[in-house]
XYZ file of C-alpha atoms in Angstrom:
622
model
C 1.737 -143.182 75.719
C 2.367 -142.488 72.000
C -0.182 -143.186 69.214
C 1.536 -146.291 68.275
C 1.651 -147.432 72.075
C -1.987 -146.969 72.206
C -2.725 -148.702 69.136
C -0.841 -151.746 70.091
C -2.608 -151.864 73.414
C -6.112 -151.750 71.855
C -5.054 -154.616 69.523
C -3.697 -156.471 72.388
C -6.941 -155.953 74.348
C -8.985 -157.013 71.291
C -6.971 -160.167 70.945
C -7.433 -160.925 74.614
C -11.197 -160.541 74.595
C -11.637 -162.379 71.266
C -9.557 -165.314 72.393
C -11.292 -165.647 75.779
C -14.793 -165.462 74.077
C -13.919 -167.825 71.440
C -12.086 -170.462 73.597
C -14.680 -170.249 76.413
C -17.473 -170.547 73.977
C -16.007 -173.719 72.240
C -15.356 -175.366 75.596
C -18.696 -174.114 77.180
C -20.493 -176.642 79.497
C -22.105 -176.995 83.032
C -20.485 -178.890 85.787
C -22.107 -180.926 88.600
C -20.484 -178.577 90.885
C -21.948 -175.613 89.016
C -25.394 -177.024 89.543
C -24.704 -177.016 93.320
C -24.518 -173.270 92.939
C -27.826 -173.022 91.069
C -29.799 -175.074 93.673
C -29.183 -172.320 96.169
C -29.881 -169.729 93.644
C -33.258 -171.529 93.183
C -34.029 -171.210 96.995
C -33.113 -167.729 97.118
C -35.496 -167.069 94.211
C -38.181 -169.018 95.811
C -37.972 -167.073 98.987
C -36.303 -169.750 101.217
C -32.988 -167.905 101.725
C -29.677 -168.548 100.716
C -29.648 -172.203 101.551
C -29.198 -175.583 99.767
C -32.242 -177.336 101.386
C -35.239 -175.367 102.422
C -35.324 -175.333 106.296
C -31.420 -176.295 106.496
C -29.276 -173.227 106.642
C -26.173 -174.621 105.008
C -23.967 -172.510 102.815
C -22.847 -175.196 100.192
C -21.058 -172.707 97.959
C -17.731 -171.345 98.320
C -18.422 -167.824 96.622
C -20.897 -165.854 98.270
C -21.135 -163.141 95.532
C -21.270 -165.566 92.782
C -24.556 -166.949 93.829
C -26.129 -163.642 94.515
C -25.047 -162.338 91.137
C -26.647 -165.287 89.322
C -29.722 -164.813 91.559
C -29.874 -160.926 90.464
C -29.385 -161.588 86.791
C -31.823 -164.547 86.920
C -34.543 -162.516 88.872
C -34.106 -159.629 86.297
C -34.116 -161.522 83.026
C -36.252 -164.548 83.953
C -33.758 -166.806 81.938
C -32.783 -170.308 82.777
C -30.122 -170.244 85.549
C -27.726 -172.614 83.591
C -27.741 -169.968 80.804
C -27.400 -167.057 83.085
C -24.319 -168.776 84.797
C -22.820 -169.677 81.527
C -22.842 -166.142 80.025
C -22.000 -164.388 83.130
C -18.914 -166.490 83.668
C -17.806 -166.198 79.998
C -18.391 -162.283 79.776
C -16.674 -161.970 83.172
C -13.767 -163.987 82.008
C -13.361 -162.024 78.873
C -13.595 -158.809 80.707
C -10.988 -159.974 83.089
C -8.564 -160.813 80.261
C -9.228 -157.440 78.692
C -8.892 -155.471 81.895
C -5.571 -157.248 82.810
C -4.169 -156.778 79.201
C -5.015 -153.091 79.406
C -3.554 -152.436 82.982
C -0.354 -154.384 81.895
C 0.059 -152.267 78.968
C -0.546 -149.028 80.989
C 2.191 -150.335 83.553
C 4.744 -150.699 80.769
C 3.761 -147.474 78.952
C 5.015 -148.402 75.517
C 4.009 -150.211 72.492
C 2.943 -153.774 73.489
C 1.916 -157.316 72.509
C -0.139 -159.777 74.370
C 1.854 -162.416 76.028
C 0.671 -163.628 79.482
C -2.969 -163.684 78.475
C -2.157 -166.028 75.492
C -0.375 -168.330 77.940
C -3.442 -168.593 80.156
C -5.978 -168.971 77.402
C -3.844 -171.588 75.806
C -4.284 -174.061 78.809
C -7.478 -176.248 78.397
C -8.524 -175.842 81.958
C -8.597 -172.202 81.591
C -11.003 -172.446 78.793
C -13.037 -175.271 80.339
C -13.532 -173.161 83.481
C -14.433 -169.783 81.674
C -17.806 -171.430 81.942
C -18.681 -174.635 83.985
C -21.258 -172.694 86.296
C -18.513 -171.961 88.943
C -17.115 -168.736 90.118
C -13.852 -168.684 88.095
C -15.009 -165.850 85.840
C -16.002 -163.745 88.702
C -12.810 -164.475 90.487
C -10.742 -163.692 87.400
C -12.556 -160.410 87.018
C -11.701 -159.600 90.479
C -8.084 -160.061 89.702
C -8.396 -158.062 86.498
C -9.923 -155.067 87.982
C -7.764 -155.239 91.231
C -4.672 -155.148 88.920
C -6.102 -152.293 86.887
C -6.769 -150.390 90.238
C -3.180 -151.202 91.300
C -1.678 -149.781 88.295
C -3.586 -146.565 88.248
C -2.819 -146.261 92.029
C 1.033 -146.648 91.218
C 0.780 -143.707 88.758
C 1.517 -140.188 89.646
C -1.672 -138.400 91.010
C -3.897 -136.309 88.606
C -5.627 -133.590 89.902
C -8.774 -134.026 87.794
C -9.345 -137.735 88.941
C -12.957 -137.776 90.434
C -12.094 -139.761 93.436
C -8.679 -140.999 95.063
C -8.150 -144.516 93.683
C -6.634 -145.916 96.808
C -10.244 -145.782 98.475
C -11.862 -147.768 95.507
C -8.977 -150.214 95.565
C -9.703 -150.739 99.295
C -13.529 -151.246 98.593
C -12.490 -153.830 95.930
C -9.953 -155.441 98.278
C -12.568 -155.802 101.012
C -14.760 -157.872 98.662
C -12.124 -160.311 97.921
C -13.123 -162.454 100.775
C -16.802 -162.789 99.335
C -15.523 -163.814 95.854
C -13.451 -166.634 97.304
C -12.009 -166.935 100.797
C -8.509 -167.563 99.700
C -8.442 -164.138 97.794
C -8.536 -162.335 101.137
C -4.825 -163.095 100.870
C -4.570 -160.592 97.856
C -7.191 -158.206 99.461
C -5.482 -158.170 102.939
C -1.893 -157.458 101.585
C -3.397 -154.817 99.581
C -4.883 -153.142 102.561
C -1.621 -153.321 104.359
C 0.134 -151.773 101.402
C -2.476 -148.981 101.206
C -2.026 -148.321 104.942
C 1.741 -148.149 104.658
C 1.422 -145.786 101.853
C -0.979 -143.376 103.354
C -0.735 -143.784 107.106
C -2.713 -140.762 107.866
C -5.837 -141.921 106.051
C -5.737 -145.219 107.791
C -9.235 -144.827 109.249
C -10.675 -143.877 105.907
C -9.205 -146.786 104.148
C -10.396 -149.187 106.773
C -13.974 -147.305 106.730
C -14.544 -148.029 102.927
C -12.836 -151.541 103.014
C -14.385 -153.226 105.979
C -18.142 -152.668 106.321
C -19.370 -155.061 103.660
C -17.199 -158.058 104.265
C -17.551 -157.520 108.181
C -21.309 -157.247 107.815
C -21.636 -160.486 105.850
C -19.199 -162.244 108.287
C -21.396 -161.458 111.217
C -24.539 -162.628 109.104
C -22.661 -165.845 108.134
C -21.644 -166.508 111.742
C -25.322 -165.918 112.951
C -27.242 -167.636 110.127
C -25.096 -170.497 109.305
C -23.147 -171.031 112.575
C -19.716 -171.058 110.832
C -16.759 -168.571 110.221
C -16.220 -169.954 106.837
C -18.162 -171.535 104.088
C -19.318 -174.932 104.889
C -17.242 -176.237 101.985
C -14.193 -175.345 104.075
C -15.433 -177.773 106.677
C -16.168 -180.510 104.280
C -12.911 -180.283 102.653
C -10.862 -179.847 105.844
C -9.138 -176.818 104.319
C -7.088 -176.266 107.497
C -5.200 -179.693 107.244
C -2.024 -180.282 105.245
C -1.692 -182.832 102.342
C 1.767 -181.771 100.626
C 2.290 -184.888 98.860
C -0.926 -184.877 96.924
C -0.443 -181.011 96.373
C 2.627 -181.673 94.549
C 1.086 -184.447 92.539
C -1.438 -182.113 91.653
C 0.994 -179.447 90.557
C 2.791 -181.758 88.450
C -0.342 -183.030 86.729
C -0.940 -179.640 85.712
C 2.404 -178.077 85.192
C 4.053 -181.333 83.690
C 1.079 -181.923 81.280
C 1.863 -178.531 79.484
C 5.597 -178.181 80.242
C 4.662 -175.059 82.270
C 7.989 -175.003 83.961
C 9.563 -173.970 80.674
C 6.848 -171.296 80.057
C 7.301 -170.049 83.592
C 11.113 -169.457 82.936
C 10.075 -167.577 79.691
C 7.672 -165.628 81.476
C 10.237 -164.511 84.122
C 12.816 -163.748 81.522
C 10.558 -161.604 79.477
C 9.333 -159.749 82.896
C 12.931 -159.193 83.955
C 13.768 -157.402 80.386
C 10.623 -155.497 80.368
C 11.400 -154.405 84.107
C 14.713 -153.215 83.137
C 13.243 -151.349 79.906
C 10.695 -149.756 82.181
C 13.271 -148.586 84.869
C 15.563 -146.999 82.426
C 12.612 -145.222 80.398
C 11.366 -143.674 83.702
C 14.867 -142.657 85.014
C 15.183 -140.965 81.519
C 11.821 -139.231 81.900
C 12.722 -137.840 85.329
C 16.113 -136.494 84.223
C 14.449 -134.867 81.381
C 11.600 -133.404 83.403
C 13.744 -132.738 86.158
C 10.872 -134.040 88.403
C 10.734 -135.946 91.555
C 7.569 -137.760 90.991
C 8.772 -140.606 89.163
C 10.820 -141.741 92.122
C 7.553 -142.620 93.651
C 6.095 -143.816 90.616
C 9.090 -146.372 90.434
C 8.729 -147.501 94.252
C 4.799 -147.934 93.797
C 5.307 -149.660 90.462
C 7.891 -152.191 91.994
C 5.484 -152.771 94.896
C 2.480 -153.594 92.940
C 4.518 -156.186 90.907
C 5.973 -157.586 94.201
C 2.529 -157.751 95.414
C 0.844 -159.613 92.546
C 4.031 -162.205 92.388
C 4.218 -162.681 96.104
C 0.548 -163.304 96.861
C 0.327 -165.499 93.688
C 3.332 -167.506 95.003
C 1.760 -167.800 98.389
C -1.580 -168.865 96.812
C 0.204 -171.800 94.932
C 1.735 -172.816 98.337
C -1.773 -172.869 99.851
C -3.294 -174.992 97.072
C -0.218 -177.584 97.460
C -0.730 -177.695 101.279
C -4.400 -178.440 101.183
C -3.586 -181.176 98.621
C -4.777 -179.466 95.301
C -8.046 -180.651 94.008
C -9.790 -183.528 92.144
C -10.206 -181.468 88.909
C -7.204 -181.127 86.692
C -5.685 -177.626 86.977
C -8.679 -175.945 88.434
C -7.249 -174.589 91.747
C -3.916 -173.628 90.219
C -5.576 -171.339 87.573
C -6.538 -168.322 89.770
C -2.720 -168.086 91.275
C -1.321 -168.484 87.724
C -3.560 -165.678 86.481
C -2.168 -163.560 89.240
C 1.386 -164.539 88.607
C 0.793 -163.520 84.967
C -0.758 -160.065 85.627
C 2.374 -157.926 85.231
C 3.284 -159.776 81.765
C -0.377 -159.975 80.400
C 1.039 -157.648 77.785
C 4.648 -156.745 77.343
C 6.931 -154.255 75.773
C 7.626 -154.959 71.996
C 11.451 -155.197 71.831
C 13.711 -157.673 69.796
C 14.637 -160.064 72.454
C 11.072 -160.179 73.977
C 9.500 -160.656 70.562
C 11.801 -163.681 70.002
C 10.539 -165.419 73.398
C 6.867 -164.466 72.593
C 7.151 -166.146 69.213
C 8.387 -169.386 70.833
C 5.491 -169.043 73.479
C 2.871 -168.562 70.798
C 4.238 -171.786 69.079
C 3.842 -173.674 72.261
C 0.251 -172.167 72.889
C -0.711 -173.386 69.298
C 0.389 -176.940 70.075
C -1.336 -177.088 73.481
C -4.722 -175.651 72.026
C -4.289 -178.142 69.015
C -3.706 -181.217 71.507
C -6.257 -180.412 74.172
C -6.537 -182.547 77.161
C -8.319 -186.239 76.838
C -10.056 -187.881 79.586
C -9.240 -191.482 80.156
C -12.136 -193.506 81.876
C -11.304 -196.149 84.268
C -12.850 -199.792 83.199
C -16.207 -200.299 84.580
C -14.934 -203.288 86.862
C -12.019 -201.400 88.188
C -11.836 -201.059 91.947
C -9.592 -197.897 91.669
C -11.111 -194.721 92.533
C -10.741 -191.507 90.113
C -7.889 -189.242 91.127
C -7.297 -186.030 89.368
C -9.236 -185.936 86.186
C -10.278 -183.534 83.279
C -13.613 -182.814 84.893
C -15.276 -181.592 81.697
C -14.020 -184.436 79.815
C -15.323 -187.038 82.517
C -18.969 -185.462 82.153
C -18.741 -185.821 78.250
C -17.904 -189.342 78.646
C -20.449 -189.742 81.398
C -23.325 -188.261 79.555
C -22.732 -189.079 75.857
C -20.071 -192.078 75.950
C -17.698 -189.873 73.884
C -13.951 -189.535 74.490
C -12.108 -186.345 73.962
C -12.116 -182.922 75.265
C -14.079 -181.449 72.359
C -17.063 -183.766 72.811
C -20.478 -182.321 73.418
C -20.678 -181.459 77.097
C -23.932 -181.030 79.235
C -25.232 -177.605 79.395
C -28.273 -178.302 81.256
C -29.414 -180.240 84.522
C -31.531 -182.637 82.253
C -28.292 -183.351 80.296
C -27.086 -185.403 83.189
C -29.938 -187.767 83.392
C -28.344 -189.812 80.633
C -25.716 -190.976 83.098
C -26.267 -194.615 84.260
C -26.709 -193.461 88.068
C -29.790 -191.211 87.100
C -31.729 -194.277 85.666
C -35.328 -194.054 86.832
C -34.666 -190.868 88.880
C -37.639 -188.959 88.179
C -40.017 -191.951 88.199
C -38.647 -192.891 91.764
C -39.126 -189.347 93.153
C -42.708 -189.299 91.749
C -43.427 -192.773 93.024
C -41.769 -192.130 96.333
C -43.987 -188.689 96.766
C -47.035 -190.472 96.046
C -46.401 -193.311 98.669
C -45.232 -190.998 101.111
C -41.714 -192.720 101.214
C -39.064 -191.004 103.484
C -36.291 -191.787 101.265
C -35.056 -193.068 97.923
C -31.651 -194.884 97.692
C -29.435 -195.927 94.637
C -28.791 -199.614 94.345
C -26.976 -201.631 91.745
C -29.316 -204.058 90.105
C -27.077 -205.555 87.159
C -23.800 -207.297 87.537
C -22.245 -205.141 84.829
C -21.994 -201.294 86.126
C -21.477 -200.145 82.658
C -24.731 -201.678 81.430
C -27.747 -199.437 80.601
C -30.077 -199.779 83.737
C -27.531 -201.187 85.868
C -28.653 -198.873 88.714
C -31.937 -197.937 90.119
C -33.520 -195.587 92.831
C -35.644 -197.454 95.133
C -38.198 -195.979 97.946
C -37.804 -196.637 101.858
C -41.115 -196.492 103.648
C -41.680 -193.938 106.303
C -42.265 -195.022 110.009
C -45.727 -194.981 111.397
C -44.647 -193.938 114.673
C -44.919 -190.184 115.802
C -41.411 -188.590 115.545
C -40.063 -185.164 114.823
C -37.886 -186.992 112.134
C -41.153 -187.427 110.081
C -41.270 -183.635 109.214
C -38.237 -184.396 107.073
C -39.317 -184.486 103.509
C -38.577 -187.015 100.917
C -34.675 -187.494 101.318
C -31.924 -188.845 99.050
C -28.137 -188.928 99.155
C -25.422 -189.103 96.415
C -21.826 -187.646 96.139
C -22.803 -186.030 92.916
C -24.876 -183.165 94.490
C -25.567 -181.053 91.670
C -27.321 -183.055 89.197
C -29.434 -184.810 91.902
C -30.750 -181.228 93.285
C -31.444 -179.608 90.008
C -33.333 -182.429 88.776
C -35.388 -182.612 91.790
C -38.000 -180.152 93.307
C -37.111 -177.699 96.174
C -39.773 -179.982 98.307
C -37.216 -182.860 98.009
C -34.257 -182.915 100.368
C -31.041 -183.493 98.537
C -27.831 -184.327 100.448
C -24.369 -185.763 99.737
C -22.082 -188.282 101.528
C -18.970 -186.113 101.379
C -20.391 -183.082 103.291
C -20.794 -179.950 100.995
C -24.570 -179.776 102.098
C -24.626 -182.209 104.914
C -23.109 -181.057 108.161
C -23.109 -184.686 109.671
C -20.882 -185.854 106.799
C -18.619 -182.586 106.887
C -17.812 -183.474 110.431
C -16.830 -187.198 109.654
C -13.073 -188.302 110.015
C -11.112 -187.771 106.879
C -10.543 -191.174 105.014
C -6.764 -191.941 104.505
C -5.649 -192.164 100.786
C -8.874 -190.978 99.690
C -9.605 -188.582 96.829
C -8.966 -184.867 97.640
C -12.432 -183.146 98.075
C -14.026 -186.418 98.544
C -12.336 -187.929 101.540
C -15.200 -187.669 103.985
C -17.908 -190.394 103.987
C -21.079 -190.371 105.872
C -21.906 -194.158 106.469
C -25.255 -195.691 105.359
C -26.599 -195.942 108.919
C -26.339 -192.309 109.640
C -27.864 -191.408 106.126
C -30.967 -193.473 107.104
C -30.986 -192.400 110.794
C -31.500 -188.780 109.920
C -34.742 -189.363 108.101
C -38.167 -190.867 109.054
C -37.298 -194.279 107.474
C -39.080 -197.178 109.154
C -36.096 -199.303 110.276
C -38.190 -202.381 110.752
C -39.193 -202.410 107.277
C -35.581 -202.463 105.948
C -34.434 -205.385 104.011
C -32.161 -207.890 106.082
C -28.590 -206.697 104.761
C -29.218 -203.528 106.313
C -27.495 -202.968 109.976
C -30.512 -202.052 111.812
C -28.861 -201.965 115.280
C -26.467 -199.420 113.768
C -29.109 -197.180 112.257
C -30.932 -197.177 115.578
C -27.609 -196.288 117.352
C -26.966 -193.348 114.937
C -30.593 -192.306 115.375
C -30.126 -192.164 119.229
C -26.825 -190.333 118.891
C -28.631 -187.452 116.923
C -30.117 -186.771 120.364
C -26.941 -186.518 122.314
C -26.046 -182.798 123.218
C -23.101 -182.433 120.856
C -24.665 -183.682 117.488
C -28.152 -182.189 118.642
C -26.502 -178.626 118.883
C -24.741 -179.016 115.464
C -27.977 -179.817 113.783
C -29.907 -176.978 115.631
C -27.295 -174.471 114.135
C -28.684 -175.122 110.822
C -32.338 -176.438 111.446
C -33.707 -174.608 114.409
C -35.988 -171.724 113.257
C -33.855 -168.634 113.231
C -34.566 -166.252 116.057
C -32.379 -163.764 117.842
C -31.478 -166.255 120.410
C -30.560 -168.788 117.756
C -28.374 -166.133 115.829
C -26.470 -165.271 118.934
C -26.064 -169.039 119.764
C -24.873 -169.580 116.338
C -22.171 -166.943 116.692
C -21.059 -168.570 119.860
C -20.905 -171.896 118.303
C -18.958 -170.602 115.044
C -16.242 -169.216 117.462
C -15.885 -172.326 119.467
C -17.222 -175.949 118.663
C -18.024 -174.944 115.004
C -14.174 -174.338 114.288
C -13.058 -178.031 115.307
C -15.851 -180.291 115.885
C -15.238 -183.887 114.514
C -17.719 -186.552 114.730
C -16.988 -190.437 115.266
C -18.393 -192.345 112.539
C -19.148 -195.097 115.020
C -22.508 -193.935 116.734
C -22.162 -196.257 119.621
C -19.556 -194.052 120.996
C -22.123 -191.364 121.820
C -24.430 -193.826 123.860
C -24.376 -195.421 127.348
C -24.706 -199.008 128.122
C -28.443 -198.510 129.043
C -29.260 -197.102 125.652
C -27.207 -199.615 123.702
C -28.971 -202.455 125.594
C -32.377 -200.944 124.772
C -31.289 -200.669 121.196
C -30.201 -204.291 121.060
C -33.398 -205.382 122.341
C -34.855 -203.825 119.219
C -36.258 -200.498 120.682
C -35.687 -197.526 118.180
C -35.086 -195.117 120.917
C -33.951 -192.233 118.635
C -37.303 -191.604 117.210
C -38.297 -189.462 120.374
C -36.239 -187.111 122.484
C -35.059 -183.496 122.231
C -35.928 -182.001 118.849
C -33.444 -182.527 115.973
C -35.803 -181.758 113.244
C -38.204 -178.696 112.613
C -41.244 -178.469 110.237
C -40.350 -176.499 106.941
C -42.052 -173.921 105.031
C -42.133 -175.245 101.253
């Protein structure tokens, strides 16, 4: 590279880093889903293991490496976990943008200006999820370093290189599965490319790429009893929902006219590719060398790899129905698709297109993305929403993407659903209650104090269910769990941390990511609640049916995979379960379907037969 090319690349990297840091910091926040990650981190640091509730081995987080990275930095620094997650995500996002811009500039090998990175950072969801407590920063960093390693691998070999870059690329590709499961697409195809390019070294590539992900996979199957993170089971990631996926794509692409920007990016990429091919060919003739032919083929291969995997990633997102958060699940494939043009050659035609895109980016940043709340009395459910905008509104009442967003767990206590939350937990623990539950106590759901948490007493009868600590359920799992002690069992109704809920049938026309529901009778049954003390509206018969159904072999084994104390026997049984019933088990939401006529008759006569029987709950060390 010439002096001017190096200077332009440094300036482009500086622009990418500054824009990423400034944009992410301006939109800094903590999401409810981000707090879910931190609950697991709290349990890791407390010595309970990588679990959401002590004594229940449930992998409630999609990204394995993200939770351990937060735990490591939190342990070293002693800082608040919310702050650790925010700064890690923000710095990793900035590093990803800088790395990707640097690699693109090195790929083109001439004077460049930032392009794709400006497109990405202009989008409000990209800046929102530069923080949020979720693993998007780590995922982007994986992409940035992956692209940088690919570009280095595609260049002619240098004898002074300390180690073959292909092996480092293999190691990094192997970690893809632990960053996010769908990134295994990129890592796996990269592995195939490396094997095809160096067939004689196939065993060395596999030797460095597979041990870490393979070891964790064995651990996951034996510890959790699943092949995938529990979130994949809860969200039925193997099912298809193309219609919802297309609506999700348009909600993102249509809002910002991304179809027009995609056309511009393709045009710029095509012009830059022709320019690079001409320069490389001229260099080959001048140097009378053979090496550039291999350089051209590898350079073409890595661009095809990024674009092909990015396109397949988009198809996967569409297939599973997208997401309930505006733009979130499309950010990663978009970043991958933009990698070759994060920085682009400075030519007249390209500069003209870039200027037009910069105008678009300015308009998008200035407009932002507003959240429109549903009326309090609306019976409609939220669809795809601006998640940050929602939590700004929910916790402060403000509208607009630039409102003050929650940063810490206690900031969520101002939401109406968290009224008297701390007081209810303290009262329930003093009285030895088995559960607290949320009820609406005012006609207007938007009124302050419209909701209240109330205790449910524990049964006086002997039962292994009485070893369960104080339990509560709410779909918003993060704010409830991070505002409660680790001695409180916090569960959700859609299945992220609740195996019973995750195996319930999908609800038709429900919100993506929230289309499972654990009925109230199952929620109460899996606790030590005294059914006889419940008020009259409660369906006591159904609750006792569900409690008896917990003892049946199919459900009992499901519960044992996460609750039975871990031993080698349980570890092996969990591996078997993960490869058999764990892959496809689905529960009937009607507990009567699991019981014979004799048991149903006893329950109808008022006998709570499910209080005793084969163990489904074990004491936990808190």
